[in-house]
Coordinates of C-alpha atoms in Angstrom, one line a residue:
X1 CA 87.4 118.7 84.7
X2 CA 89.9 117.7 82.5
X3 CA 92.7 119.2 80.2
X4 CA 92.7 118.0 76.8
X5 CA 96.2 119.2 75.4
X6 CA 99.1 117.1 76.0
X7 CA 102.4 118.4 74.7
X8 CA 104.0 115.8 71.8
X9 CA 107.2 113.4 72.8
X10 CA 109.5 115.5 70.2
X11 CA 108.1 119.0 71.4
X12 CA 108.8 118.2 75.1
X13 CA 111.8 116.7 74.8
X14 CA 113.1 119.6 72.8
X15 CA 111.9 122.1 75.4
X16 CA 113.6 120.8 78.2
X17 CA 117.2 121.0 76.8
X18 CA 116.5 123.6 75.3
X19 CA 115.6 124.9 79.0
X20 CA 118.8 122.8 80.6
X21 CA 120.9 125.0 77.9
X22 CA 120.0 128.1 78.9
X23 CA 120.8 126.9 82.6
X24 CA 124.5 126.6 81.3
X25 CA 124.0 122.6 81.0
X26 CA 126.4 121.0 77.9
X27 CA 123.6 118.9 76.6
X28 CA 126.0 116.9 74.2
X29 CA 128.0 116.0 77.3
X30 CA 125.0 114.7 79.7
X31 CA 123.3 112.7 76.5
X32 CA 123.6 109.2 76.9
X33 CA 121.2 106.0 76.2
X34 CA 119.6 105.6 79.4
X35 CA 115.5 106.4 79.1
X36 CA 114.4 109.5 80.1
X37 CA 110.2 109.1 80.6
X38 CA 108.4 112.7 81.3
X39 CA 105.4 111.7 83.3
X40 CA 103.5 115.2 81.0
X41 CA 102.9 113.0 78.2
X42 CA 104.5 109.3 79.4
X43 CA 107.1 109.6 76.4
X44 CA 111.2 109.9 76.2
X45 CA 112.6 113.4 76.7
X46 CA 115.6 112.2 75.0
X47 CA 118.3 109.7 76.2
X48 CA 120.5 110.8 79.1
X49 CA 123.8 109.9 80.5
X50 CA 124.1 107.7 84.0
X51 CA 127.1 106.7 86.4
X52 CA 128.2 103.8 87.6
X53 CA 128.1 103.5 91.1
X54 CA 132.2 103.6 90.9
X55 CA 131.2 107.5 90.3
X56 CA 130.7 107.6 93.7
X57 CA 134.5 107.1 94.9
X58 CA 135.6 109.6 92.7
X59 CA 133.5 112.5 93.2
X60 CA 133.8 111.8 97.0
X61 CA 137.5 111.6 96.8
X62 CA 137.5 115.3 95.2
X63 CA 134.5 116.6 97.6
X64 CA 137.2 115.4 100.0
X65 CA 140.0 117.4 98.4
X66 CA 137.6 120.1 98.4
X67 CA 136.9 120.2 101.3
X68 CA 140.6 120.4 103.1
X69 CA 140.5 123.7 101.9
X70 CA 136.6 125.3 101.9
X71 CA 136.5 124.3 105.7
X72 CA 139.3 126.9 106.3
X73 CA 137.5 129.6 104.2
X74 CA 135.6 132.2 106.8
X75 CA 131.9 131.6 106.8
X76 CA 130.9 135.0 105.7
X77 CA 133.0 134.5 102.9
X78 CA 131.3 130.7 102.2
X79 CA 128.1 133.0 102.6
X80 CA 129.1 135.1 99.3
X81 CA 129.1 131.5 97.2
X82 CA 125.6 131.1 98.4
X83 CA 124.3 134.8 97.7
X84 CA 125.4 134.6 93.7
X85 CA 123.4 131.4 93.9
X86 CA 120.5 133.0 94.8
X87 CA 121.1 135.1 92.4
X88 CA 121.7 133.0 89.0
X89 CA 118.2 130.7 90.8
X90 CA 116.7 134.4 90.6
X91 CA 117.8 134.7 86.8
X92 CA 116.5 131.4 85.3
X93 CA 113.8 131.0 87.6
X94 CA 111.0 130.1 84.6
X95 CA 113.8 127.6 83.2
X96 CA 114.4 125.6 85.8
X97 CA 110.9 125.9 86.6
X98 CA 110.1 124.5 83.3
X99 CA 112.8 121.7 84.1
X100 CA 110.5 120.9 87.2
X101 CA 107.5 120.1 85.2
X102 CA 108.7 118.6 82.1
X103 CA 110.6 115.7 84.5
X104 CA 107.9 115.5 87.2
X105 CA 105.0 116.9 86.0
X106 CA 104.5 119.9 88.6
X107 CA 102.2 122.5 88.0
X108 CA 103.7 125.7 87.0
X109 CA 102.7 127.6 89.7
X110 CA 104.2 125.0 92.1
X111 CA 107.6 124.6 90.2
X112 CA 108.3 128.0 90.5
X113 CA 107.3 128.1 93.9
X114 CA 109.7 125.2 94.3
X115 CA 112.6 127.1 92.8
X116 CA 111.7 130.4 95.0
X117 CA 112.2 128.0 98.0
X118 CA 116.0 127.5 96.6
X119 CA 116.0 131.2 96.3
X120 CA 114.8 131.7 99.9
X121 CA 116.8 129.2 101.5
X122 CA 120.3 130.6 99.8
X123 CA 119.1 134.4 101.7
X124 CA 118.6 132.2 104.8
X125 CA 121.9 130.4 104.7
X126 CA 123.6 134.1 103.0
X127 CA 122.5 135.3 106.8
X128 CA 123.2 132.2 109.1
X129 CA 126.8 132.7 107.6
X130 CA 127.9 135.5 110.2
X131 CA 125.4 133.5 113.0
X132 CA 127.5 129.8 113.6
X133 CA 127.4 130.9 117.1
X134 CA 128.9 128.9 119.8
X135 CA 128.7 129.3 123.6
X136 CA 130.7 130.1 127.1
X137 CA 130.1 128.4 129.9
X138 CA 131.1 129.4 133.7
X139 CA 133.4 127.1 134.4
X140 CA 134.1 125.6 138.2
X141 CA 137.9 126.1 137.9
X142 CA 139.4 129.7 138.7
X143 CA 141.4 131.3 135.6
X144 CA 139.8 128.3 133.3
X145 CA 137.5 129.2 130.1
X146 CA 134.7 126.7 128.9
X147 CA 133.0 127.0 125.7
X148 CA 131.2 125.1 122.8
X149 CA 132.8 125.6 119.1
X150 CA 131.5 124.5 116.1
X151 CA 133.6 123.2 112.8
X152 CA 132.6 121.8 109.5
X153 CA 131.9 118.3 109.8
X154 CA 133.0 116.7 106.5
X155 CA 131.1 115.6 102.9
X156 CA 127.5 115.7 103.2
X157 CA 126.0 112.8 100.6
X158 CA 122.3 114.4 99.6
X159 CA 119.7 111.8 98.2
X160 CA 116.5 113.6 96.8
X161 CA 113.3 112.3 96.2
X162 CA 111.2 113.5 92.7
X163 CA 109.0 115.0 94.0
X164 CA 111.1 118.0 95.3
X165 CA 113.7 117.6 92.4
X166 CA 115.8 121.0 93.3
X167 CA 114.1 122.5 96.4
X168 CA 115.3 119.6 99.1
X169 CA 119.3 119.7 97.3
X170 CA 119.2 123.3 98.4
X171 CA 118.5 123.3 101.6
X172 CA 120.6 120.7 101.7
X173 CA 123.6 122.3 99.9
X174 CA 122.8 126.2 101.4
X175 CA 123.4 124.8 104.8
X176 CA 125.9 122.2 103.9
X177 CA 128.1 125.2 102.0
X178 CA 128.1 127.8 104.8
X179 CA 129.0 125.4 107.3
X180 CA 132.5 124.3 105.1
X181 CA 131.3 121.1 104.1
X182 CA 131.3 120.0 100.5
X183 CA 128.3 118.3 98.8
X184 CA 127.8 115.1 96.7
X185 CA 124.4 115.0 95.5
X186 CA 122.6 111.7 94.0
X187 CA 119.5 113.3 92.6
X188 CA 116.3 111.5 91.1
X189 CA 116.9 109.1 88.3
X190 CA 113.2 111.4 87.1
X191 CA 114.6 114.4 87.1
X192 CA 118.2 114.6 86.0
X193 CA 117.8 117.8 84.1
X194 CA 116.8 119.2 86.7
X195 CA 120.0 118.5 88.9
X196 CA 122.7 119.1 86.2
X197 CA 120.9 122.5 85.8
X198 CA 121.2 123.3 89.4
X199 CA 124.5 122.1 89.8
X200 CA 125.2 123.8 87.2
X201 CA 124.0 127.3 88.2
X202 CA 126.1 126.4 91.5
X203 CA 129.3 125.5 89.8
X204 CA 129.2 129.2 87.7
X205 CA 129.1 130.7 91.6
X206 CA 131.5 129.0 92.5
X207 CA 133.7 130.0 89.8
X208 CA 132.9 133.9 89.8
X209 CA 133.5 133.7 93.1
X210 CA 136.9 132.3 92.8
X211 CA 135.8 129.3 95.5
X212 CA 137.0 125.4 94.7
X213 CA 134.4 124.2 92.0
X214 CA 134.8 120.2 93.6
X215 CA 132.7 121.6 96.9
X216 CA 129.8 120.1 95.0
X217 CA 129.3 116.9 93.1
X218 CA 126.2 115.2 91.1
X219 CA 126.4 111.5 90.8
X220 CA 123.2 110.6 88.1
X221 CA 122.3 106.9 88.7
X222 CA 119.6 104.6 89.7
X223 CA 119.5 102.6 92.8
X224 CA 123.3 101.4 93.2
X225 CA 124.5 104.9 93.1
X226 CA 122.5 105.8 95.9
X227 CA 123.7 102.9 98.1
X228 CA 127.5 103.7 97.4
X229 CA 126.6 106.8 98.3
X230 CA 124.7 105.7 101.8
X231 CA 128.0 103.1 102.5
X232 CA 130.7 105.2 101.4
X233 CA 133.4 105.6 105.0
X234 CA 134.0 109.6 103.1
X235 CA 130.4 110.4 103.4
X236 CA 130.2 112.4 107.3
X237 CA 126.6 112.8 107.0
X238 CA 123.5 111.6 104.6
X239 CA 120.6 113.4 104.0
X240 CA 118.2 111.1 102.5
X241 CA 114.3 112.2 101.3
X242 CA 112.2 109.2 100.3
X243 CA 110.2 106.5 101.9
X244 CA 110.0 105.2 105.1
X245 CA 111.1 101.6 103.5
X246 CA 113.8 103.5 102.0
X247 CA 115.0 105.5 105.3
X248 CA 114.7 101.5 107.1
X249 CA 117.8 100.9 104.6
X250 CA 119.6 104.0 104.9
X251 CA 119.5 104.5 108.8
X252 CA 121.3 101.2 109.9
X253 CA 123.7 101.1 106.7
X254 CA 124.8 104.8 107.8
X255 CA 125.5 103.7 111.2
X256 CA 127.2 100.9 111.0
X257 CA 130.1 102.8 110.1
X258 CA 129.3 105.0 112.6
X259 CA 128.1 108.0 110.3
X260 CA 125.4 110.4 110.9
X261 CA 122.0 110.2 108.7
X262 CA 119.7 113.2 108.5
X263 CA 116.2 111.4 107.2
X264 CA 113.0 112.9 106.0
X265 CA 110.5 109.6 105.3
X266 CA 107.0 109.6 104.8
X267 CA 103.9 111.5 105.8
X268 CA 100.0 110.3 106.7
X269 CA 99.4 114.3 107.6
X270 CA 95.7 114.6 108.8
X271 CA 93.6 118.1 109.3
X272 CA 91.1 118.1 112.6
X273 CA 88.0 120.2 111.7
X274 CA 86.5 121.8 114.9
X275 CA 82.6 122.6 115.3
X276 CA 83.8 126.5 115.1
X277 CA 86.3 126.0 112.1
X278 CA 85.9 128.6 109.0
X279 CA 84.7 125.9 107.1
X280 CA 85.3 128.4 103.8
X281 CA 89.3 128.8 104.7
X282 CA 89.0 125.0 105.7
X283 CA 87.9 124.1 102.2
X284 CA 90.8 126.0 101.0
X285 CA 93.2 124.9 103.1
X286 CA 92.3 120.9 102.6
X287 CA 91.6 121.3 98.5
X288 CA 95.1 122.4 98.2
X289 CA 96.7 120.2 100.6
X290 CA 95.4 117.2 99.5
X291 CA 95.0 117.6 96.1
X292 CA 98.2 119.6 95.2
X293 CA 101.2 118.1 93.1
X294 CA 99.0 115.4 92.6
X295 CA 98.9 114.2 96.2
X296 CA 102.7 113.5 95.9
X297 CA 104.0 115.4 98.7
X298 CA 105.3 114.3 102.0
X299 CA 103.0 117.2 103.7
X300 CA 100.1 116.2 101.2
X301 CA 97.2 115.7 103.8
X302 CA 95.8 112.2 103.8
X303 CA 93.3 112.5 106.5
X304 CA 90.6 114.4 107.8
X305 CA 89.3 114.1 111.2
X306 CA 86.2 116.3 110.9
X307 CA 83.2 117.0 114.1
X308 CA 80.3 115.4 113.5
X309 CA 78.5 119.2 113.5
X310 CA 80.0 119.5 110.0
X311 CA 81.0 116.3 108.6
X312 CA 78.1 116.8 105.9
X313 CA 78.2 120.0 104.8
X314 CA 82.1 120.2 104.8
X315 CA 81.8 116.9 103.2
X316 CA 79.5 118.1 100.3
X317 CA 81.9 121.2 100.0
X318 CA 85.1 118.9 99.6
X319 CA 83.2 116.8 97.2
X320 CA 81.7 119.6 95.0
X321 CA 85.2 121.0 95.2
X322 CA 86.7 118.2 93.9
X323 CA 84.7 118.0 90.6
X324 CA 85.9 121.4 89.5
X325 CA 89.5 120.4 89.9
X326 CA 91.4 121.0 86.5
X327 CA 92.9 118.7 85.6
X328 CA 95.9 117.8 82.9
X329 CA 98.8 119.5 81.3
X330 CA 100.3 120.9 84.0
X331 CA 102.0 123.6 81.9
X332 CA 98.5 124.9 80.8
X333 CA 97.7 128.3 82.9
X334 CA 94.5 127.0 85.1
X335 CA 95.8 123.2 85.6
X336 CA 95.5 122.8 89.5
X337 CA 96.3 118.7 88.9
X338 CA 98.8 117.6 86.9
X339 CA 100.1 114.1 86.4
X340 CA 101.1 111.3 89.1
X341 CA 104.8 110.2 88.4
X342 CA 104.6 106.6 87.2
X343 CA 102.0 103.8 86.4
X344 CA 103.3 102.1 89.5
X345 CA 101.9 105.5 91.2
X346 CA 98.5 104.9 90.0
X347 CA 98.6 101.2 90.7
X348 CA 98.7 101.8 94.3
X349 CA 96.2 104.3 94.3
X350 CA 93.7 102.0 93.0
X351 CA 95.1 99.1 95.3
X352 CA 94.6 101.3 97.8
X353 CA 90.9 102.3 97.2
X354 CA 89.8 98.8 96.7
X355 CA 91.8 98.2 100.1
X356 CA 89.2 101.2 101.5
X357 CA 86.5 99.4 99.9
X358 CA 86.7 96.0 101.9
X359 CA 87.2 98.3 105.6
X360 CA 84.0 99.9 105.2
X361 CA 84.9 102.8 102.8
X362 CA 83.1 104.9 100.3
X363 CA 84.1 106.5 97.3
X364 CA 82.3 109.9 96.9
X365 CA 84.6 111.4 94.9
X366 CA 86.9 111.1 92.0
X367 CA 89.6 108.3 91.7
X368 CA 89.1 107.1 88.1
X369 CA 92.1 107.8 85.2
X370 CA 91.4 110.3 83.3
X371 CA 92.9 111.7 79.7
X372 CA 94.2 108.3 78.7
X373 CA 93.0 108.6 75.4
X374 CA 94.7 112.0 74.8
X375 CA 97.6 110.6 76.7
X376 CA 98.0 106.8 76.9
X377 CA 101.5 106.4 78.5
X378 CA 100.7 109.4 81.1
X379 CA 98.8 108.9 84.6
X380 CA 96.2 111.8 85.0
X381 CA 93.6 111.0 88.3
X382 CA 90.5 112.8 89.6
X383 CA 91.7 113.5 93.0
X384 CA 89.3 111.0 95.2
X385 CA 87.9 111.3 98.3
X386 CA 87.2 107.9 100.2
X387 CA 84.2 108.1 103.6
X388 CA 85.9 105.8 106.1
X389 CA 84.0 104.4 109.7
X390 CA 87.3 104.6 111.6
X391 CA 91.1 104.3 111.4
X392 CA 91.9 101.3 109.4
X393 CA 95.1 99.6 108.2
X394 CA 94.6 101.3 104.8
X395 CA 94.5 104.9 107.0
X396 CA 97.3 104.0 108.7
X397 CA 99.5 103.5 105.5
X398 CA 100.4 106.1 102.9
X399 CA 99.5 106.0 99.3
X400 CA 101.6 108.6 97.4
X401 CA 98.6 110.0 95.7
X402 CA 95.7 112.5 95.6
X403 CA 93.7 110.0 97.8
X404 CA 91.9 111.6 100.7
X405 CA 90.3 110.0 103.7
X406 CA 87.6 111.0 105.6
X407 CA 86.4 110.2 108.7
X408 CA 84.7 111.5 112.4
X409 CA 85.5 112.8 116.2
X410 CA 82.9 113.4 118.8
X411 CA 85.5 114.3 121.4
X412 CA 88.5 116.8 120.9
X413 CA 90.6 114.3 122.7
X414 CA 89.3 111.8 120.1
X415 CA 90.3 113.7 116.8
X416 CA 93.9 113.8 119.0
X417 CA 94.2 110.2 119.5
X418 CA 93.3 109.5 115.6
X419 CA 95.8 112.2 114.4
X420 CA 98.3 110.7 116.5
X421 CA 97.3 106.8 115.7
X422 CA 99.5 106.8 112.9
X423 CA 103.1 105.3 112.4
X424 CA 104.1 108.3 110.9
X425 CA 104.7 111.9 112.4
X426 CA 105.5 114.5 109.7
X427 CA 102.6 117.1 109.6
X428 CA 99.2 118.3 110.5
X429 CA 96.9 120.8 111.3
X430 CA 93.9 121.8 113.2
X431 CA 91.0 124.3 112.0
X432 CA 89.7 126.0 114.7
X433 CA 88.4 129.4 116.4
X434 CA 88.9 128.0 120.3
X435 CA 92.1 129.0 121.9
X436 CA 91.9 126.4 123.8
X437 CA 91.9 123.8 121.2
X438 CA 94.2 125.5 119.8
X439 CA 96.8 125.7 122.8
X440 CA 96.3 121.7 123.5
X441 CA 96.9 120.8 119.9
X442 CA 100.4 122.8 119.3
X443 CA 101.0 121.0 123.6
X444 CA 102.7 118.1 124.6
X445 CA 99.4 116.8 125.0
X446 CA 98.4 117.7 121.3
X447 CA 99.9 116.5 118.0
X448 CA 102.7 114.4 118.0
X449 CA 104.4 115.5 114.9
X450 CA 107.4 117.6 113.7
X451 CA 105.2 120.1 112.1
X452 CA 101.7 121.7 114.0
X453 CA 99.8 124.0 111.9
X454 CA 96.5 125.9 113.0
X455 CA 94.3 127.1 110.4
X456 CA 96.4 126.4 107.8
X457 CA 96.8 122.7 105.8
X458 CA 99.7 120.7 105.9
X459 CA 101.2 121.6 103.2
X460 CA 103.9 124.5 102.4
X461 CA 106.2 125.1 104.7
X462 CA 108.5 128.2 104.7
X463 CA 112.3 127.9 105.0
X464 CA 112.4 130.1 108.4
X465 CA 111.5 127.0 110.2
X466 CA 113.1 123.4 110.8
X467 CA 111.0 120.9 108.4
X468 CA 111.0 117.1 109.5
X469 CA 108.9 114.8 111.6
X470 CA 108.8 112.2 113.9
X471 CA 108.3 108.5 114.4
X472 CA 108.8 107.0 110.7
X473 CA 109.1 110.2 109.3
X474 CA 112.8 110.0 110.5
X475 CA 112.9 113.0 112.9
X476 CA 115.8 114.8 110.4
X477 CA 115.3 118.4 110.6
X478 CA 116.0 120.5 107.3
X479 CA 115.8 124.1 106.2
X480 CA 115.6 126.8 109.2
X481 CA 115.9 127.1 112.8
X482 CA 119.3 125.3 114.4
X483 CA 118.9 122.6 111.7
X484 CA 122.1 124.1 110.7
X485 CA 123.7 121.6 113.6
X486 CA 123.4 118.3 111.9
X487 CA 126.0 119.7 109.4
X488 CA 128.5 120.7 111.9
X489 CA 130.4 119.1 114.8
X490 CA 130.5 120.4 118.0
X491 CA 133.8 120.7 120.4
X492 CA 133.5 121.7 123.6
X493 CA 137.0 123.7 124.7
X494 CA 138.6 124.3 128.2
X495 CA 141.0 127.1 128.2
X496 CA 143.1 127.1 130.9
X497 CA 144.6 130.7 131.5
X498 CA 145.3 130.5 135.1
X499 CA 149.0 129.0 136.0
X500 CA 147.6 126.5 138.2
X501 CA 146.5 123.0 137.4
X502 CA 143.1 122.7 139.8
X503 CA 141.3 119.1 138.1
X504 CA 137.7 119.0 138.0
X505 CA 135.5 117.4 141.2
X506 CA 138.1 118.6 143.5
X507 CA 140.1 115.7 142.7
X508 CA 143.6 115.8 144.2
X509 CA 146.2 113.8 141.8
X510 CA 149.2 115.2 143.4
X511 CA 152.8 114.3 143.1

């Protein structure tokens, strides 16, 4: 089901900075002549200003300044930076919400949940600022302490990925902030708006706080911005969210020079469907996994392993599902769909179900462009839903789009080995009303990925728990938990309070 009403070039344009004003952005100073494509309607937003990759060097060499002196700031006091942010997200929640789908075409109910995330992740990090705890160890010495400390580790360069144009900076930066390190943040050349908005919000904290304003940078630029970003000596730590091919780059350029890289890659998240699953919360819990945002998350679910038992009915039910999908204008109240980010986006989607075609798969649902007439330079799909006979090398890659497959287990220890027979290892999930299965699949015997779910999809995470996965996913850990550790160095200390000088082992070095 379709959406007819697709918002003109001029009226788009002039919402967003309208929308990037009342964030506090100076819209004369970010204009420039670099093309500025909103994926709503395929048209120019307006011209925008990029940096040259020699950017880089400068706002690194004042996120280094910065820095000298935010690392000595206490941490409940780094915590009070992050609060007012909360805040100021809190007041122009609906504009940077706004910003979200008029750069990459979120659903409005999705943006703002993306820009509550920032909200919850800034009372996360306002909290772990009093909780940086260390340890004491017994040590084998008489009248000798031991014990772990940890201390900012440096400037943390942040790449983002469009598809979470605010959410993944924050976590990012919330940590980052409260641990005293500074940030320098090369957003998505798709949403700029949406980072000098954010940044922006950031910078009037910092101020009314009376904390330095060069913690955080923005460097706006395509591809050679990131890359001095990923090579530059001053960058401690990069957090990079993208592709797997991209984190192949980033990982070995990073070490090299012996720096740390936090990655979170790609995702081929499948859902295993027991013979006693609630097949009504399992319709729920797939519809929305696969088909939100358009299929462009990392957590969007690609697969789905389901019994035998209930392969047709649940089948049926996805498929009858799928062809009441609404679909178009993502700013329009009811649109569940909204648009996929680029025609290079909707290229592979169709290379990828005439790729299912020739290994033994059948369309049953969707995967035709819709709206093109109302919208000719936008890329509006009905979510599809592609029968497959096994695991093919088509499964096994992932197509960033609303492109599910479907497939069967006989054996529980099956459905593991096919979740599992993927390169990738960010998320999935298992519906189910046996314990049992239940207790296997969250094992060391069960799922191999960072994220487990039971009876819920694989999408939407909450901030109280690490996010990140395994094998080509990266295995970076973001958001909650101890993730705040990547962002921090650790010292182990010996305090020696005893007179003596006893040496460890019992060795005697006498003289």
């Amino acid at each position: 089901m379709s959406r007819t009403v697709i918002p003109t070039a001029q009226d788009l344009g002039q919402q967003a900075f309208e929308a990037a004003r009342r964030c506090g952005v100076d819209v004369a100073a970010v204009a420039g002549d670099a093309a500025h494509r909103s994926p709503v309607n395929g048209r120019s937003l307006g011209g925008v200003r990029w940096d040259a990759s020699s950017a880089v060097d400068e706002a690194v060499a004042r996120a280094q300044v910065a820095y000298r002196q935010w690392r000595s700031v206490p941490a409940p006091a780094r915590g009070a930076v992050v609060k007012r942010l909360g805040e100021l997200l809190a007041e122009h929640k609906e504009d940077l919400a706004a910003l979200v789908s008029y750069e990459v075409g979120k659903i409005t109910s999705e943006a703002l949940g993306e820009v509550q995330e920032m909200i919850d992740i800034c009372d996360f990090a306002l909290g772990l600022s009093r909780q940086l705890y260390g340890r004491t160890s017994v040590s084998e010495r008489p009248g000798h302490r031991l014990m772990e400390t940890w201390h900012p580790l440096g400037v943390v360069g942040v790449i983002s990925a469009f598809n979470f144009p605010v959410a993944v900076w924050s976590w990012n930066t919330a940590i980052a902030l409260v641990c005293g390190d500074t940030v320098v943040w090369k957003p998505s050349e798709q949403a700029p708006l949406c980072a000098w908005a954010s940044a922006g919000l950031l910078r009037r904290a910092l101020e009314e706080c009376g904390a330095p304003v060069d913690v955080s940078q923005v460097v706006v630029g395509g591809p050679d911005v990131g890359e001095a970003l990923v090579d530059h000596p001053g960058v401690a730590l990069v957090s990079a969210t993208g592709s797997t091919r991209m984190g192949r780059s980033v990982g070995p350029r990073v070490a090299n020079r012996f720096g740390r890289s936090l990655l979170e890659l790609g995702g081929n998240n499948a859902a295993i469907v027991a013979p006693s699953a609630d097949l009504d919360l399992t319709l729920r819990g797939i519809v929305f996994s696969a088909a939100g945002t358009a299929g462009q998350r990392c957590t969007t679910m690609r697969r789905v392993i389901m019994h035998t038992s209930v392969a047709q009915e649940l089948t049926e039910r996805l498929v009858e599902a799928y062809g009441r999908l609404p679909i178009g204008n993502p700013m329009t109240q009811g649109t569940l769909v909204g648009p996929l980010i680029h025609q290079q986006a909707h290229d592979a989607m169709r290379a990828a179900l005439a790729k299912a075609a020739e290994q033994g798969g059948s369309l049953v649902a969707g995967g035709e462009r819709v709206l093109a007439e109302a919208a000719p330079d936008a890329f509006y799909v009905q979510p599809a839903i592609v029968t497959m006979p096994g695991q093919s090398d088509i499964v096994r890659a992932e197509t960033f789009a609303p492109l599910l497959y479907v497939m069967t287990y006989d054996d529980f220890d099956e459905a593991i080995a096919l979740n599992n027979d993927v390169p990738q290892g960010l998320s999935s999930s298992l519906f189910t009303r046996d314990q049992a299965e239940a207790e296997v699949f969250v094992s060391a015997d069960g799922s191999d990925c960072g994220i487990v779910n039971v009876n819920i999809g694989t999408s939407g995470a909450e901030i109280g728990g690490a996010f990140g996965g395994e094998k080509e996913t990266g295995g970076g850990r973001e958001s909650g938990s101890d993730a705040w550790r990547a962002y921090m160095r650790r010292a182990t200390n010996t305090v020696n309070y005893s007179g003596e000088l006893p040496l460890a082992q019992g060795v005697d070095f006498s003289v």
